[in-house]
């Protein structure tokens, strides 16, 4: 909104109006604005929720040793995050941009899905929340819409790399002047680091391109669902998910900026994606909202994000990675989310396998994996055997676990960024 107003005023040589054309200015302004909104709106939101007694009930002490202390803490704080993201983006972004519209749609849809889950838990006193099949259908549907839009929209195009040999035998990377639809995506640590989905479907013969797009849509559905569930599982300690997501958001913003800048894209030998600079504005608002939310969510938390926030956060990360063709880097960048999800899968599947044999055997003390580090030996199920019962040797306070997970996320984000040059 403000972008279009000031671009209009630029025609009349209004001093300072030209600065709105700079992506760095709008991104930093979005960061500051989202921080201020989350801090200001968060205070009023928490007071409003407390007055209406919309809060967390005491958690099961066998799962959360500090659960008693969290009774009465307002939840559904994801509303703070969503408002802090959308307001700066609508004010500062170019709303005709297809990528920005996809990000806004993803945020609203998954935020609404999480809100329904939280609403059922709190107001209908149903601890199970929204039925699992409805939650999955909601995640699959937004993944399908995003994948189909990127397939069919004429605005979702890239300019692919072209290697130009020089007289001195050096090779200079330039970009094809023609923007095209592309099924390529970046593979980390590989020299010729692009994977073409149509090549994967080459067995389909002359239909391989269409089959490649179908594979791309399914990949989009999988990524959005997996990352949103991973973020949801990671949201189990004060500040855990918000801090990890802010770190991931910074890395994605760097990738989006590099991909949208033709000179940097050529230097790093990655695809140039026209118009993707608007993602930088969105991700700046995303990071600001995460950091601002930590003002109230850091230990001891004054508010929890709930599924309203965690599902939207994961969807934002997944869709952004798909748009900039970096989805295959997510296992590294979102390593914490990946390990959290993997620990749950291992725990449940191994228990089912052993149960068929008449045994009750678990791998970890508790899952998601962050719960293992705070579980006391006295809280373990006496009827079960634990493969990793002696690990870790002692439980840790959740603030220490959270900060250590943040440190791991910083290392993984740095490693992911390094993949631009190390291959």
Coordinates of C-alpha atoms in Angstrom, one line a residue:
X1 CA 0.0 0.0 0.0
X2 CA 2.6 2.5 1.1
X3 CA 4.9 1.3 -1.7
X4 CA 2.4 2.3 -4.4
X5 CA 1.6 5.6 -2.7
X6 CA 5.3 6.7 -2.6
X7 CA 6.1 5.4 -6.1
X8 CA 3.2 7.6 -7.3
X9 CA 4.6 10.6 -5.4
X10 CA 8.0 9.9 -7.0
X11 CA 6.6 11.2 -10.3
X12 CA 6.3 14.6 -8.6
X13 CA 9.8 14.6 -7.3
X14 CA 8.7 14.4 -3.7
X15 CA 12.0 14.2 -1.6
X16 CA 12.6 10.8 -0.2
X17 CA 9.9 9.0 -2.2
X18 CA 12.4 7.2 -4.4
X19 CA 13.8 5.3 -1.4
X20 CA 10.8 3.1 -1.4
X21 CA 12.1 1.4 -4.6
X22 CA 15.0 -0.1 -2.6
X23 CA 14.3 -3.5 -1.3
X24 CA 16.8 -3.1 1.6
X25 CA 14.9 -0.1 2.9
X26 CA 11.5 -1.8 2.8
X27 CA 12.9 -5.0 4.3
X28 CA 14.5 -3.2 7.2
X29 CA 11.4 -1.1 7.8
X30 CA 9.3 -4.3 7.8
X31 CA 11.7 -5.8 10.3
X32 CA 11.4 -2.8 12.7
X33 CA 7.6 -2.5 12.2
X34 CA 7.0 -6.2 12.9
X35 CA 9.1 -6.0 16.0
X36 CA 7.2 -3.0 17.3
X37 CA 3.8 -4.5 16.4
X38 CA 4.5 -7.8 18.1
X39 CA 5.8 -6.1 21.2
X40 CA 2.9 -3.6 21.4
X41 CA 0.1 -5.8 20.3
X42 CA 1.5 -8.7 22.3
X43 CA 1.0 -6.9 25.6
X44 CA -2.6 -6.0 24.9
X45 CA -3.3 -9.5 23.6
X46 CA -1.9 -11.2 26.7
X47 CA -4.0 -8.9 29.0
X48 CA -7.1 -9.5 26.9
X49 CA -6.6 -13.3 27.0
X50 CA -6.0 -13.3 30.8
X51 CA -9.2 -11.2 31.5
X52 CA -11.2 -13.9 29.7
X53 CA -9.3 -16.7 31.3
X54 CA -8.2 -18.2 27.9
X55 CA -5.1 -19.9 29.1
X56 CA -3.1 -23.1 29.2
X57 CA -4.2 -25.8 31.6
X58 CA -1.6 -27.6 33.8
X59 CA 0.4 -29.9 31.6
X60 CA 1.1 -33.6 32.4
X61 CA 4.1 -33.6 34.7
X62 CA 5.3 -36.8 33.2
X63 CA 5.8 -34.9 29.9
X64 CA 6.7 -31.5 31.2
X65 CA 8.4 -31.2 34.6
X66 CA 7.7 -27.5 34.6
X67 CA 4.1 -27.9 33.5
X68 CA 2.6 -26.8 36.8
X69 CA 4.3 -23.4 36.5
X70 CA 2.7 -22.8 33.1
X71 CA -0.9 -23.1 34.2
X72 CA -2.7 -19.9 33.5
X73 CA -0.4 -18.8 30.7
X74 CA -2.4 -17.5 27.7
X75 CA -2.1 -19.5 24.5
X76 CA -3.0 -18.8 20.8
X77 CA -0.2 -16.3 20.7
X78 CA 0.3 -17.2 17.0
X79 CA -2.2 -14.5 16.4
X80 CA 0.4 -12.0 17.6
X81 CA 2.9 -13.5 15.1
X82 CA 0.4 -13.4 12.1
X83 CA -0.7 -9.9 12.8
X84 CA 3.0 -8.7 13.1
X85 CA 3.8 -10.3 9.8
X86 CA 0.8 -9.3 7.7
X87 CA 0.5 -5.6 8.7
X88 CA 4.1 -4.6 7.6
X89 CA 3.8 -6.9 4.5
X90 CA 0.5 -5.3 3.3
X91 CA 1.9 -1.8 4.0
X92 CA 5.3 -2.2 2.5
X93 CA 5.1 -5.0 -0.1
X94 CA 4.1 -5.0 -3.7
X95 CA 0.8 -6.7 -3.5
X96 CA 0.7 -7.6 -7.2
X97 CA 3.6 -10.0 -6.7
X98 CA 2.6 -13.6 -7.1
X99 CA 5.2 -14.8 -4.6
X100 CA 4.0 -12.4 -1.9
X101 CA 0.4 -13.4 -2.5
X102 CA 1.3 -17.1 -2.0
X103 CA 3.1 -16.3 1.2
X104 CA 0.2 -14.3 2.6
X105 CA -2.3 -17.0 1.5
X106 CA -0.1 -19.7 3.2
X107 CA 0.1 -17.7 6.4
X108 CA -3.6 -17.0 6.6
X109 CA -4.7 -20.5 5.7
X110 CA -2.4 -22.4 8.1
X111 CA -2.9 -19.8 10.8
X112 CA -6.6 -20.4 10.5
X113 CA -6.1 -24.2 10.6
X114 CA -4.0 -23.9 13.8
X115 CA -6.5 -21.4 15.2
X116 CA -9.3 -24.0 14.8
X117 CA -7.2 -26.6 16.5
X118 CA -6.5 -24.3 19.5
X119 CA -10.1 -23.2 19.6
X120 CA -11.3 -26.7 20.0
X121 CA -8.7 -27.4 22.7
X122 CA -9.5 -24.3 24.8
X123 CA -13.2 -23.5 24.3
X124 CA -14.6 -27.0 23.7
X125 CA -12.2 -28.6 26.3
X126 CA -11.1 -31.3 23.9
X127 CA -7.4 -31.9 24.4
X128 CA -7.1 -33.7 21.1
X129 CA -8.0 -30.5 19.2
X130 CA -8.9 -30.6 15.5
X131 CA -9.1 -34.1 14.2
X132 CA -5.8 -35.3 12.6
X133 CA -7.4 -36.0 9.2
X134 CA -8.7 -32.4 8.9
X135 CA -5.4 -31.0 9.9
X136 CA -3.6 -33.1 7.2
X137 CA -6.2 -32.2 4.6
X138 CA -5.7 -28.5 5.3
X139 CA -1.9 -28.9 5.0
X140 CA -2.2 -30.9 1.8
X141 CA -4.6 -28.5 0.2
X142 CA -2.4 -25.4 0.7
X143 CA 0.6 -27.4 -0.6
X144 CA -1.4 -28.4 -3.7
X145 CA -2.6 -24.8 -4.3
X146 CA 1.0 -23.4 -4.0
X147 CA 2.5 -26.1 -6.3
X148 CA -0.3 -25.7 -8.9
X149 CA 0.1 -21.9 -8.9
X150 CA 3.8 -22.1 -9.4
X151 CA 3.2 -24.6 -12.3
X152 CA 0.5 -22.6 -14.1
X153 CA 1.2 -18.9 -13.3
X154 CA 3.0 -17.1 -16.1
X155 CA 4.7 -14.9 -13.4
X156 CA 6.5 -17.7 -11.7
X157 CA 9.5 -17.9 -13.9
X158 CA 13.3 -18.0 -13.6
X159 CA 16.3 -17.1 -15.7
X160 CA 18.6 -20.1 -15.8
X161 CA 22.4 -20.1 -15.6
X162 CA 24.5 -20.1 -18.8
X163 CA 28.2 -20.9 -18.7
X164 CA 30.1 -18.6 -21.1
X165 CA 33.8 -19.7 -21.9
X166 CA 36.3 -16.9 -22.0
X167 CA 39.5 -16.6 -24.1
X168 CA 41.6 -17.1 -21.0
X169 CA 39.8 -20.5 -20.5
X170 CA 37.8 -19.2 -17.6
X171 CA 34.1 -19.7 -17.4
X172 CA 31.8 -16.8 -16.6
X173 CA 28.3 -17.5 -15.3
X174 CA 25.6 -15.4 -16.9
X175 CA 21.8 -15.8 -17.1
X176 CA 19.6 -16.5 -20.0
X177 CA 17.9 -13.3 -21.1
X178 CA 14.6 -15.2 -21.5
X179 CA 12.6 -16.0 -18.4
X180 CA 11.2 -19.5 -18.5
X181 CA 9.2 -22.0 -16.4
X182 CA 11.8 -24.2 -14.6
X183 CA 11.7 -27.5 -12.9
X184 CA 15.2 -27.2 -11.6
X185 CA 16.1 -27.0 -7.9
X186 CA 19.4 -26.6 -6.1
X187 CA 21.2 -29.6 -4.6
X188 CA 23.6 -28.7 -1.8
X189 CA 27.3 -29.7 -2.0
X190 CA 27.1 -30.8 -5.7
X191 CA 29.2 -28.9 -8.3
X192 CA 26.6 -29.1 -11.1
X193 CA 24.1 -28.4 -8.3
X194 CA 20.7 -28.4 -10.1
X195 CA 18.3 -31.3 -10.1
X196 CA 15.6 -31.2 -12.9
X197 CA 12.4 -32.9 -11.8
X198 CA 11.7 -33.7 -15.5
X199 CA 14.9 -35.7 -15.6
X200 CA 13.7 -37.7 -12.7
X201 CA 10.6 -38.5 -14.7
X202 CA 12.5 -39.2 -17.9
X203 CA 11.0 -42.7 -18.0
X204 CA 7.7 -41.0 -19.0
X205 CA 9.2 -40.3 -22.5
X206 CA 7.6 -37.3 -24.3
X207 CA 5.4 -36.7 -21.2
X208 CA 8.4 -36.2 -18.9
X209 CA 7.9 -32.4 -18.5
X210 CA 4.3 -32.8 -17.5
X211 CA 5.2 -35.6 -15.2
X212 CA 8.0 -33.5 -13.8
X213 CA 5.5 -30.8 -12.9
X214 CA 3.2 -33.4 -11.2
X215 CA 6.2 -34.5 -9.2
X216 CA 7.0 -30.9 -8.3
X217 CA 3.4 -30.4 -7.0
X218 CA 3.7 -33.5 -4.9
X219 CA 7.1 -32.3 -3.6
X220 CA 5.5 -29.0 -2.7
X221 CA 2.7 -30.8 -0.8
X222 CA 5.3 -33.0 1.0
X223 CA 7.5 -30.1 2.0
X224 CA 4.7 -27.8 3.3
X225 CA 3.2 -30.7 5.3
X226 CA 6.5 -31.9 6.7
X227 CA 7.9 -28.6 7.7
X228 CA 4.7 -27.3 9.3
X229 CA 4.4 -30.5 11.3
X230 CA 8.1 -30.3 12.2
X231 CA 7.6 -26.7 13.5
X232 CA 4.5 -27.9 15.4
X233 CA 6.5 -30.6 17.1
X234 CA 9.3 -28.2 17.9
X235 CA 6.9 -25.9 19.8
X236 CA 7.2 -27.6 23.2
X237 CA 9.4 -25.3 25.2
X238 CA 9.5 -21.6 26.0
X239 CA 11.1 -19.7 23.1
X240 CA 12.1 -22.9 21.3
X241 CA 10.2 -22.7 18.0
X242 CA 10.2 -18.9 17.7
X243 CA 14.0 -18.7 18.2
X244 CA 14.8 -21.6 15.7
X245 CA 12.3 -20.1 13.2
X246 CA 13.9 -16.7 13.4
X247 CA 17.3 -18.2 12.5
X248 CA 15.9 -20.1 9.6
X249 CA 14.1 -17.0 8.4
X250 CA 17.4 -15.0 8.3
X251 CA 19.0 -17.7 6.2
X252 CA 16.0 -17.9 3.8
X253 CA 16.1 -14.1 3.5
X254 CA 19.7 -14.3 2.4
X255 CA 18.9 -16.9 -0.2
X256 CA 15.9 -14.9 -1.4
X257 CA 18.0 -11.7 -1.7
X258 CA 20.7 -13.5 -3.6
X259 CA 18.3 -15.2 -5.9
X260 CA 16.5 -11.9 -6.7
X261 CA 19.8 -10.1 -7.5
X262 CA 21.1 -10.9 -11.0
X263 CA 24.7 -10.1 -10.2
X264 CA 24.8 -12.1 -6.9
X265 CA 22.9 -15.0 -8.5
X266 CA 25.5 -15.1 -11.3
X267 CA 28.4 -15.0 -8.8
X268 CA 27.0 -17.9 -6.7
X269 CA 25.9 -19.7 -9.8
X270 CA 22.3 -20.1 -8.9
X271 CA 19.1 -19.4 -10.7
X272 CA 18.0 -15.8 -11.0
X273 CA 14.3 -15.5 -9.9
X274 CA 12.8 -12.2 -11.1
X275 CA 10.4 -10.5 -8.6
X276 CA 11.5 -12.8 -5.7
X277 CA 12.9 -9.8 -3.8
X278 CA 9.4 -9.3 -2.3
X279 CA 10.1 -12.4 -0.3
X280 CA 12.9 -10.5 1.5
X281 CA 10.3 -8.0 2.7
X282 CA 8.1 -10.8 3.9
X283 CA 10.9 -12.7 5.6
X284 CA 12.2 -9.6 7.3
X285 CA 8.7 -9.1 8.8
X286 CA 8.7 -12.9 9.7
X287 CA 12.0 -12.6 11.5
X288 CA 10.9 -9.4 13.3
X289 CA 7.7 -11.1 14.4
X290 CA 9.6 -14.1 15.7
X291 CA 12.1 -12.0 17.7
X292 CA 9.3 -9.7 18.9
X293 CA 7.3 -12.7 20.1
X294 CA 10.3 -13.9 22.1
X295 CA 9.9 -10.7 24.2
X296 CA 6.9 -12.6 25.8
X297 CA 7.6 -16.2 24.9
X298 CA 11.2 -16.5 26.3
X299 CA 11.4 -18.4 29.6
X300 CA 9.3 -18.0 31.7
X301 CA 6.8 -17.6 28.9
X302 CA 3.9 -15.1 29.3
X303 CA 2.2 -16.5 26.2
X304 CA 2.4 -19.6 24.0
X305 CA 2.1 -19.5 20.3
X306 CA -0.1 -22.7 20.0
X307 CA -0.8 -24.4 16.7
X308 CA -2.0 -21.0 15.4
X309 CA 1.6 -20.0 15.2
X310 CA 3.5 -23.2 14.7
X311 CA 1.6 -24.5 11.7
X312 CA 1.8 -21.1 10.0
X313 CA 5.5 -20.8 10.7
X314 CA 6.3 -24.2 9.2
X315 CA 4.2 -23.4 6.1
X316 CA 5.9 -20.1 5.6
X317 CA 9.4 -21.7 5.7
X318 CA 8.3 -24.6 3.4
X319 CA 6.6 -22.4 0.8
X320 CA 9.4 -19.9 0.7
X321 CA 12.0 -22.6 0.1
X322 CA 9.9 -24.0 -2.7
X323 CA 9.6 -20.6 -4.4
X324 CA 13.3 -19.9 -4.4
X325 CA 14.1 -23.5 -5.5
X326 CA 15.9 -24.4 -2.3
X327 CA 13.6 -27.1 -0.9
X328 CA 16.3 -29.8 -1.0
X329 CA 18.4 -27.7 1.5
X330 CA 15.7 -27.8 4.1
X331 CA 16.9 -31.0 5.7
X332 CA 20.0 -29.1 6.7
X333 CA 18.5 -25.7 7.3
X334 CA 15.6 -27.1 9.3
X335 CA 17.7 -29.8 10.8
X336 CA 16.1 -29.3 14.2
X337 CA 12.6 -29.7 12.8
X338 CA 13.7 -32.7 10.9
X339 CA 15.2 -34.4 13.9
X340 CA 12.2 -33.6 16.0
X341 CA 9.9 -35.3 13.4
X342 CA 12.3 -38.2 12.9
X343 CA 12.5 -38.9 16.6
X344 CA 8.7 -39.2 16.8
X345 CA 8.6 -41.5 13.8
X346 CA 11.3 -43.8 15.2
X347 CA 9.7 -43.9 18.6
X348 CA 6.2 -44.7 17.4
X349 CA 7.2 -47.2 14.7
X350 CA 9.7 -49.1 16.9
X351 CA 7.2 -49.3 19.7
X352 CA 4.6 -50.7 17.3
X353 CA 7.0 -53.3 16.0
X354 CA 8.0 -54.5 19.4
X355 CA 4.5 -54.5 20.7
X356 CA 3.6 -57.1 18.1
X357 CA 6.2 -59.2 19.6
X358 CA 4.7 -58.8 23.1
X359 CA 7.3 -56.3 24.2
X360 CA 7.1 -52.6 25.3
X361 CA 10.4 -51.2 24.0
X362 CA 11.0 -47.5 23.4
X363 CA 14.1 -45.9 21.9
X364 CA 14.1 -42.5 23.6
X365 CA 13.0 -41.4 27.0
X366 CA 10.4 -39.2 25.4
X367 CA 9.6 -37.6 22.0
X368 CA 9.9 -35.1 20.4
X369 CA 13.6 -35.3 21.1
X370 CA 13.7 -32.1 23.1
X371 CA 11.5 -33.8 25.8
X372 CA 14.2 -36.5 26.2
X373 CA 16.6 -33.9 27.7
X374 CA 14.2 -32.8 30.4
X375 CA 12.7 -36.2 31.3
X376 CA 13.6 -37.5 34.8
X377 CA 14.3 -41.2 35.3
X378 CA 11.5 -41.3 37.9
X379 CA 9.1 -40.2 35.2
X380 CA 9.7 -43.1 32.9
X381 CA 7.1 -45.8 32.3
X382 CA 8.1 -48.7 34.6
X383 CA 6.4 -51.2 32.2
X384 CA 8.6 -50.2 29.2
X385 CA 12.3 -50.8 28.3
X386 CA 14.3 -47.9 27.0
X387 CA 17.1 -48.4 24.6
X388 CA 18.7 -45.0 25.4
X389 CA 17.6 -44.9 29.0
X390 CA 21.0 -43.6 30.2
X391 CA 21.1 -40.8 27.7
X392 CA 21.4 -38.0 28.6
X393 CA 23.0 -38.7 32.0
X394 CA 20.9 -36.0 33.7
X395 CA 17.9 -33.8 32.8
X396 CA 18.5 -30.1 31.9
X397 CA 16.4 -27.1 32.5
X398 CA 14.3 -26.1 29.5
X399 CA 16.0 -22.7 29.1
X400 CA 19.4 -24.4 28.6
X401 CA 17.9 -26.9 26.1
X402 CA 16.3 -24.1 24.2
X403 CA 19.5 -22.0 23.9
X404 CA 21.5 -25.1 22.9
X405 CA 18.9 -25.9 20.1
X406 CA 19.2 -22.2 19.0
X407 CA 23.0 -22.7 18.7
X408 CA 22.6 -25.8 16.7
X409 CA 20.2 -23.9 14.4
X410 CA 22.7 -21.2 13.9
X411 CA 25.4 -23.7 12.9
X412 CA 23.0 -25.4 10.5
X413 CA 21.9 -22.1 9.0
X414 CA 25.6 -21.1 8.5
X415 CA 26.3 -24.5 6.9
X416 CA 23.4 -24.1 4.5
X417 CA 24.6 -20.7 3.4
X418 CA 28.1 -22.1 2.9
X419 CA 26.7 -24.6 0.4
X420 CA 26.4 -21.6 -2.0
X421 CA 30.2 -21.8 -2.5
X422 CA 31.2 -25.3 -1.2
X423 CA 30.3 -27.8 -3.8

